[in-house]
PDB file of C-alpha atoms in Angstrom:
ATOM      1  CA  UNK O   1     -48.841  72.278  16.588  1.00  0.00           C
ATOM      2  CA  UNK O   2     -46.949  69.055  17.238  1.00  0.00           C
ATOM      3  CA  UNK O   3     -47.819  67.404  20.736  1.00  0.00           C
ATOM      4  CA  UNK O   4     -45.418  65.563  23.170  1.00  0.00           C
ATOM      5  CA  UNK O   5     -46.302  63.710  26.551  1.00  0.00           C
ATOM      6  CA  UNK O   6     -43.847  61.751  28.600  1.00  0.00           C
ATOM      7  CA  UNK O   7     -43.223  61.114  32.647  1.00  0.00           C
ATOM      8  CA  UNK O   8     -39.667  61.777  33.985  1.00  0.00           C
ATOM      9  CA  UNK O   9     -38.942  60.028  37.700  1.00  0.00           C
ATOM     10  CA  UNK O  10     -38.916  62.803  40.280  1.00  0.00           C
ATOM     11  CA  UNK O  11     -41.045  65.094  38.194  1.00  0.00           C
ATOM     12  CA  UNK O  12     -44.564  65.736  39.928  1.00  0.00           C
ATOM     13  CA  UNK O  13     -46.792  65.119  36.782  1.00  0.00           C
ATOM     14  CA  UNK O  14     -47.079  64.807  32.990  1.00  0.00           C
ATOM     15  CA  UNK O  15     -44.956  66.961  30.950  1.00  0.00           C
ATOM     16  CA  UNK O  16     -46.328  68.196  27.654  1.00  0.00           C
ATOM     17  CA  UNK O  17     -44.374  69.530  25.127  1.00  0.00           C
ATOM     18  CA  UNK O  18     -45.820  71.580  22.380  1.00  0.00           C
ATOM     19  CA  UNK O  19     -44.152  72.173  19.421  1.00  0.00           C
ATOM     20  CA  UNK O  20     -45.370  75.406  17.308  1.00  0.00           C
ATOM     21  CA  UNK O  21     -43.651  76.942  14.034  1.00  0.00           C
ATOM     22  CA  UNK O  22     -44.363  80.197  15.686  1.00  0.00           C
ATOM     23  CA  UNK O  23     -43.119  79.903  19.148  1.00  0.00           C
ATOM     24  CA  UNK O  24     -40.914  77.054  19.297  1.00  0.00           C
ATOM     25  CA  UNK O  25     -41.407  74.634  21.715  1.00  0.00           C
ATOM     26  CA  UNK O  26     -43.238  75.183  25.284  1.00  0.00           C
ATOM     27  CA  UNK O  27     -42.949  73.179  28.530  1.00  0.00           C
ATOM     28  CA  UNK O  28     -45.900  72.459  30.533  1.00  0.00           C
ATOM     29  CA  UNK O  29     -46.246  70.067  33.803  1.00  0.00           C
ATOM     30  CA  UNK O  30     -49.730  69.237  33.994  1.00  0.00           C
ATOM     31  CA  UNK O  31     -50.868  71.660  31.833  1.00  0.00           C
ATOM     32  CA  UNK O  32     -49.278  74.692  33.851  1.00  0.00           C
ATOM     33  CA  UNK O  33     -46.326  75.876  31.500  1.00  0.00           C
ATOM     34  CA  UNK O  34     -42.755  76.090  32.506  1.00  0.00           C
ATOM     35  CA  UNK O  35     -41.298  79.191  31.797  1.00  0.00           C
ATOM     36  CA  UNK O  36     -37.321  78.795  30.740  1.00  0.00           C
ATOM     37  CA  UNK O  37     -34.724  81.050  31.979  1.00  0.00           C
ATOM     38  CA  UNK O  38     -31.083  81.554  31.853  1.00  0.00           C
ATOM     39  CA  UNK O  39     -29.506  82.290  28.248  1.00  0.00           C
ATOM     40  CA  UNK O  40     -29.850  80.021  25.631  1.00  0.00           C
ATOM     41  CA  UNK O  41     -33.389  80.298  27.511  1.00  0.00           C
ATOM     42  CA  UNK O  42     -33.022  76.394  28.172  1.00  0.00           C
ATOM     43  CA  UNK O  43     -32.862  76.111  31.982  1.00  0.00           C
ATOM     44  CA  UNK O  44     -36.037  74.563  33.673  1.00  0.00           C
ATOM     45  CA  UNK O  45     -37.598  74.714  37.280  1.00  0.00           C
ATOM     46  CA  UNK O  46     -40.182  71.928  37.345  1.00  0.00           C
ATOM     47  CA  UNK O  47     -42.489  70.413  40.140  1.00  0.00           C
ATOM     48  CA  UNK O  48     -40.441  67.432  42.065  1.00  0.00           C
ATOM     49  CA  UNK O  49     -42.265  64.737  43.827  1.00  0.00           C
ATOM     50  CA  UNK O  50     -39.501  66.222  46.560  1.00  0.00           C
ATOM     51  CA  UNK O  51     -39.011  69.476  45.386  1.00  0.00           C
ATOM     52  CA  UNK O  52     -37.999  71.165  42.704  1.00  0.00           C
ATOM     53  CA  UNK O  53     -36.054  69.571  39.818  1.00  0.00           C
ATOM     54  CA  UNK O  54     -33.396  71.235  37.484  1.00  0.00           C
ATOM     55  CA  UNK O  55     -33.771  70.243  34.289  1.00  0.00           C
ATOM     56  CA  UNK O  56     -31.903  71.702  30.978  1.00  0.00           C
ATOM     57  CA  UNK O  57     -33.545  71.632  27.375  1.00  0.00           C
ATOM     58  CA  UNK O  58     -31.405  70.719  24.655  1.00  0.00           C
ATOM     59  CA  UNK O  59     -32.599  71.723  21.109  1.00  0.00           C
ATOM     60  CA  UNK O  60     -31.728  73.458  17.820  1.00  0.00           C
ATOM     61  CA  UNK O  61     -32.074  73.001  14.254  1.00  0.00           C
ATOM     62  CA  UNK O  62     -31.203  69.400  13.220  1.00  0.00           C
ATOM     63  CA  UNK O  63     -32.987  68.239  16.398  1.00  0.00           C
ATOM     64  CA  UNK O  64     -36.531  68.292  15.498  1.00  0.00           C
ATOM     65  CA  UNK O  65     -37.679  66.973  19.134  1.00  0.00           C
ATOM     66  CA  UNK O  66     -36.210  68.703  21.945  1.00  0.00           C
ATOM     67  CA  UNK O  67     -34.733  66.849  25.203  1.00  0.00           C
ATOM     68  CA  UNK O  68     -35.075  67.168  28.360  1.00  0.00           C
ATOM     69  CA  UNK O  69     -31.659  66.827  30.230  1.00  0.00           C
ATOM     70  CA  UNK O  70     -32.593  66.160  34.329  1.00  0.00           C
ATOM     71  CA  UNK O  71     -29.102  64.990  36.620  1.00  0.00           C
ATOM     72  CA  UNK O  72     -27.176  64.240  33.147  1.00  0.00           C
ATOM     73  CA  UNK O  73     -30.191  61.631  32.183  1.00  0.00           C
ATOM     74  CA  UNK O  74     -31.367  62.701  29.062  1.00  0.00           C
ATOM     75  CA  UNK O  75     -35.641  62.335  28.399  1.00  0.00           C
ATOM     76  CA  UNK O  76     -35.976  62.556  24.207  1.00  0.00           C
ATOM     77  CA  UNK O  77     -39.531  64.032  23.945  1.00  0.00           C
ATOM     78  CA  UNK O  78     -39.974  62.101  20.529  1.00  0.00           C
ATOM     79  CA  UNK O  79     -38.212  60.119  18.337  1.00  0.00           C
ATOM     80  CA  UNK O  80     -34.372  60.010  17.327  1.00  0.00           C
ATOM     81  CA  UNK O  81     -34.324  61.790  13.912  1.00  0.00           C
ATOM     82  CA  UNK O  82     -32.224  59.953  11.549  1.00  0.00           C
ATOM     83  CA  UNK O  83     -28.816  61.378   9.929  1.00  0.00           C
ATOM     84  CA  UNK O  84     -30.200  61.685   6.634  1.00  0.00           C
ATOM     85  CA  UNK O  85     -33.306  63.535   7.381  1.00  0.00           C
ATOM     86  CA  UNK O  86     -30.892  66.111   9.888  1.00  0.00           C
ATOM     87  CA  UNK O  87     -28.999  66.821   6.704  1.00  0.00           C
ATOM     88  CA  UNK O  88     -32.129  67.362   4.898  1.00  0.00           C
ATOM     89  CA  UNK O  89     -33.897  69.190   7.085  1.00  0.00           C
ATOM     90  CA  UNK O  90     -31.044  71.598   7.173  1.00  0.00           C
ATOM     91  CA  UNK O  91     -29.541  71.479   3.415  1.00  0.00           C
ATOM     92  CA  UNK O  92     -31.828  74.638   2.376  1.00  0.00           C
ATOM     93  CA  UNK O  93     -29.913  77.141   3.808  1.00  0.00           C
ATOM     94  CA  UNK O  94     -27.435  76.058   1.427  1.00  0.00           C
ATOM     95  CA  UNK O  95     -29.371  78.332  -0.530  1.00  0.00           C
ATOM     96  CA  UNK O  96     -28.033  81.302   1.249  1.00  0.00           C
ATOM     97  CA  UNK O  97     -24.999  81.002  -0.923  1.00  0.00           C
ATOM     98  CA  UNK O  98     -26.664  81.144  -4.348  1.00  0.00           C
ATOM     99  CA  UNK O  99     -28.839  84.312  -3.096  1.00  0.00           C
ATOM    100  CA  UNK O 100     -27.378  86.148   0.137  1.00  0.00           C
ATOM    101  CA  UNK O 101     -29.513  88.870   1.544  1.00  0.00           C
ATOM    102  CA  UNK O 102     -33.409  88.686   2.553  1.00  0.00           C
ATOM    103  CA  UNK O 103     -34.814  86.946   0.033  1.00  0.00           C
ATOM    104  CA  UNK O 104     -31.538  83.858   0.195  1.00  0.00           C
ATOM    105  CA  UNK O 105     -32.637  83.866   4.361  1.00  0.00           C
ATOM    106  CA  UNK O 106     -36.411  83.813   3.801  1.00  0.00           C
ATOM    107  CA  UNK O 107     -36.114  81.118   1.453  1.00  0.00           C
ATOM    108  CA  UNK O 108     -33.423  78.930   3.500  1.00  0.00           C
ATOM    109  CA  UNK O 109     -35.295  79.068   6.876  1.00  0.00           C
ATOM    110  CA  UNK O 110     -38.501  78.857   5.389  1.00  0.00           C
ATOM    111  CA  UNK O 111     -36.803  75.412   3.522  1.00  0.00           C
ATOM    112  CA  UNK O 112     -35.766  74.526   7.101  1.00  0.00           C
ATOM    113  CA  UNK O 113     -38.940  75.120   8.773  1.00  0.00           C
ATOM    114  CA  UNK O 114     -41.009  73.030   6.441  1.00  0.00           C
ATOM    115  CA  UNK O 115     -38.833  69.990   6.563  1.00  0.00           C
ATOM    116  CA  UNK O 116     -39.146  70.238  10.106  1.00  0.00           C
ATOM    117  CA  UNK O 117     -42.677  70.409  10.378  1.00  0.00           C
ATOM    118  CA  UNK O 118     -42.771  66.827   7.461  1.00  0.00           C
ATOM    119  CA  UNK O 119     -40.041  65.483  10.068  1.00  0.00           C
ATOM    120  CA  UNK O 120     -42.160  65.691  12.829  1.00  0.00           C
ATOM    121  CA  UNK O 121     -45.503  64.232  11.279  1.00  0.00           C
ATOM    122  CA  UNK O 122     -46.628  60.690  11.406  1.00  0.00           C
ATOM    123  CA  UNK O 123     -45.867  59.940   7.810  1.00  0.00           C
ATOM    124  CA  UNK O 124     -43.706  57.374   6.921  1.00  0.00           C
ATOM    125  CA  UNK O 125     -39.655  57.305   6.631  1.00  0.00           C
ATOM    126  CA  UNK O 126     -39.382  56.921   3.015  1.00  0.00           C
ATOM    127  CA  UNK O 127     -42.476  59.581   2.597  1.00  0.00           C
ATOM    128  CA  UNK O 128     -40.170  62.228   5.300  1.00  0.00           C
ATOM    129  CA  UNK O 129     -37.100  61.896   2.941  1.00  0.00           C
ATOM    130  CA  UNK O 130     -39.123  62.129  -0.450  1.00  0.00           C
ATOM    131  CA  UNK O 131     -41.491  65.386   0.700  1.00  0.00           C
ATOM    132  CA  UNK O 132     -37.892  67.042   2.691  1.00  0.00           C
ATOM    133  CA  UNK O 133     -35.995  66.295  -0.529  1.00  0.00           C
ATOM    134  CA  UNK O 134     -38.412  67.739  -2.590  1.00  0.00           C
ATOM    135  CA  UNK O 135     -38.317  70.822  -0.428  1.00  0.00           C
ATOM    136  CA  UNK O 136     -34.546  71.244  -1.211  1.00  0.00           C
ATOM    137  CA  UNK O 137     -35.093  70.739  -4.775  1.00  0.00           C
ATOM    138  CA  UNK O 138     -37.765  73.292  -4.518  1.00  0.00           C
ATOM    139  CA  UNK O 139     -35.852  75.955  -2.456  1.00  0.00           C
ATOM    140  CA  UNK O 140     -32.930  75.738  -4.765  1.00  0.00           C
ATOM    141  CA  UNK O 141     -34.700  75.681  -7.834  1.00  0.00           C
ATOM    142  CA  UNK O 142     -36.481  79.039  -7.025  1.00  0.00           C
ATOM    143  CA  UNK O 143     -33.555  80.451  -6.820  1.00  0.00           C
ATOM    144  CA  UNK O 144     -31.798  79.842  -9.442  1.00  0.00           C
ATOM    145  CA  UNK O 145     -35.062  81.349 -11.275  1.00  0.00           C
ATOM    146  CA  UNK O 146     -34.240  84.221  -9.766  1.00  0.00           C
ATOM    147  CA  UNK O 147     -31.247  84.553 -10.464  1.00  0.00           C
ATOM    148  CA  UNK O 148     -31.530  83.903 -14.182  1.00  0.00           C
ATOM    149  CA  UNK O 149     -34.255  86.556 -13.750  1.00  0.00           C
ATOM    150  CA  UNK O 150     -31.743  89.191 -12.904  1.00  0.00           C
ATOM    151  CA  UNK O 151     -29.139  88.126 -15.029  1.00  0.00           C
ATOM    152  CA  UNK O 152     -31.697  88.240 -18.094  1.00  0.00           C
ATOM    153  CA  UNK O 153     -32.775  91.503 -16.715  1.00  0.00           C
ATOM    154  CA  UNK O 154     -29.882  93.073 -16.667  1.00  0.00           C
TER     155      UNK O 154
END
């Protein structure tokens, strides 16, 4: 699990964010977590030095670190992920046209998720775009072994 602190103006504490494969990211304002609400589940209540503050999470796939959006100012809760390693990160599901159905999805997100998890460790650049490159190579080369298995199979 990847952890984030920063401290946003007008926001009564530290804010953590924790990053987990399993669960996505989670809020928490000196260690009390911020549930989201609203759908996409992205709007935030947090503790203002004068109240509350509104605050708006802004996420998704080819943005590995989430930001926090408060009065139009946005609060990046890491660093900005480069253009090549958002097309890497996201070039497995690709896959998903080779081999549609269960298998294609498993093996696109699970391409996905594991660039994002080398993406968001300390490693170098040029380390992130060999090991996420690999993982495209990888993803696509297992499945073109299975489809060759089914074709020989058949």
């Amino acid at each position: 699990m990847t952890t984030t602190s920063l401290t946003i103006p007008g926001v009564a504490g530290t804010i953590t964010v924790e990053q987990s494969p399993w669960s996505g990211y989670r809020i928490l304002v000196d260690g009390v977590r911020i549930k989201p609400r609203g759908f996409p589940r992205n709007r935030l209540t947090l503790p203002g030095v004068d109240g509350p503050v509104e605050a708006r999470v802004k996420g998704g796939a080819l943005r590995v670190h989430p930001i926090i959006v408060i009065d139009g100012v946005e609060h990046p809760t890491g660093p900005p992920t480069p253009r090549v390693l958002q097309v890497l990160v996201a070039a497995p599901v690709v896959g998903i046209i080779l081999i549609q159905g269960v298998i294609g999805f498993l093996l696109a997100f699970g391409g996905v998720y594991l660039n994002q998890a080398i993406v968001r460790s300390d490693r170098p650049h040029g380390t992130k775009v060999a090991l996420t490159s690999l993982t495209v190579v990888a993803v696509l080369a297992i499945e073109i072994a299975l489809i060759v298995a089914v074709l020989a199979a058949s």
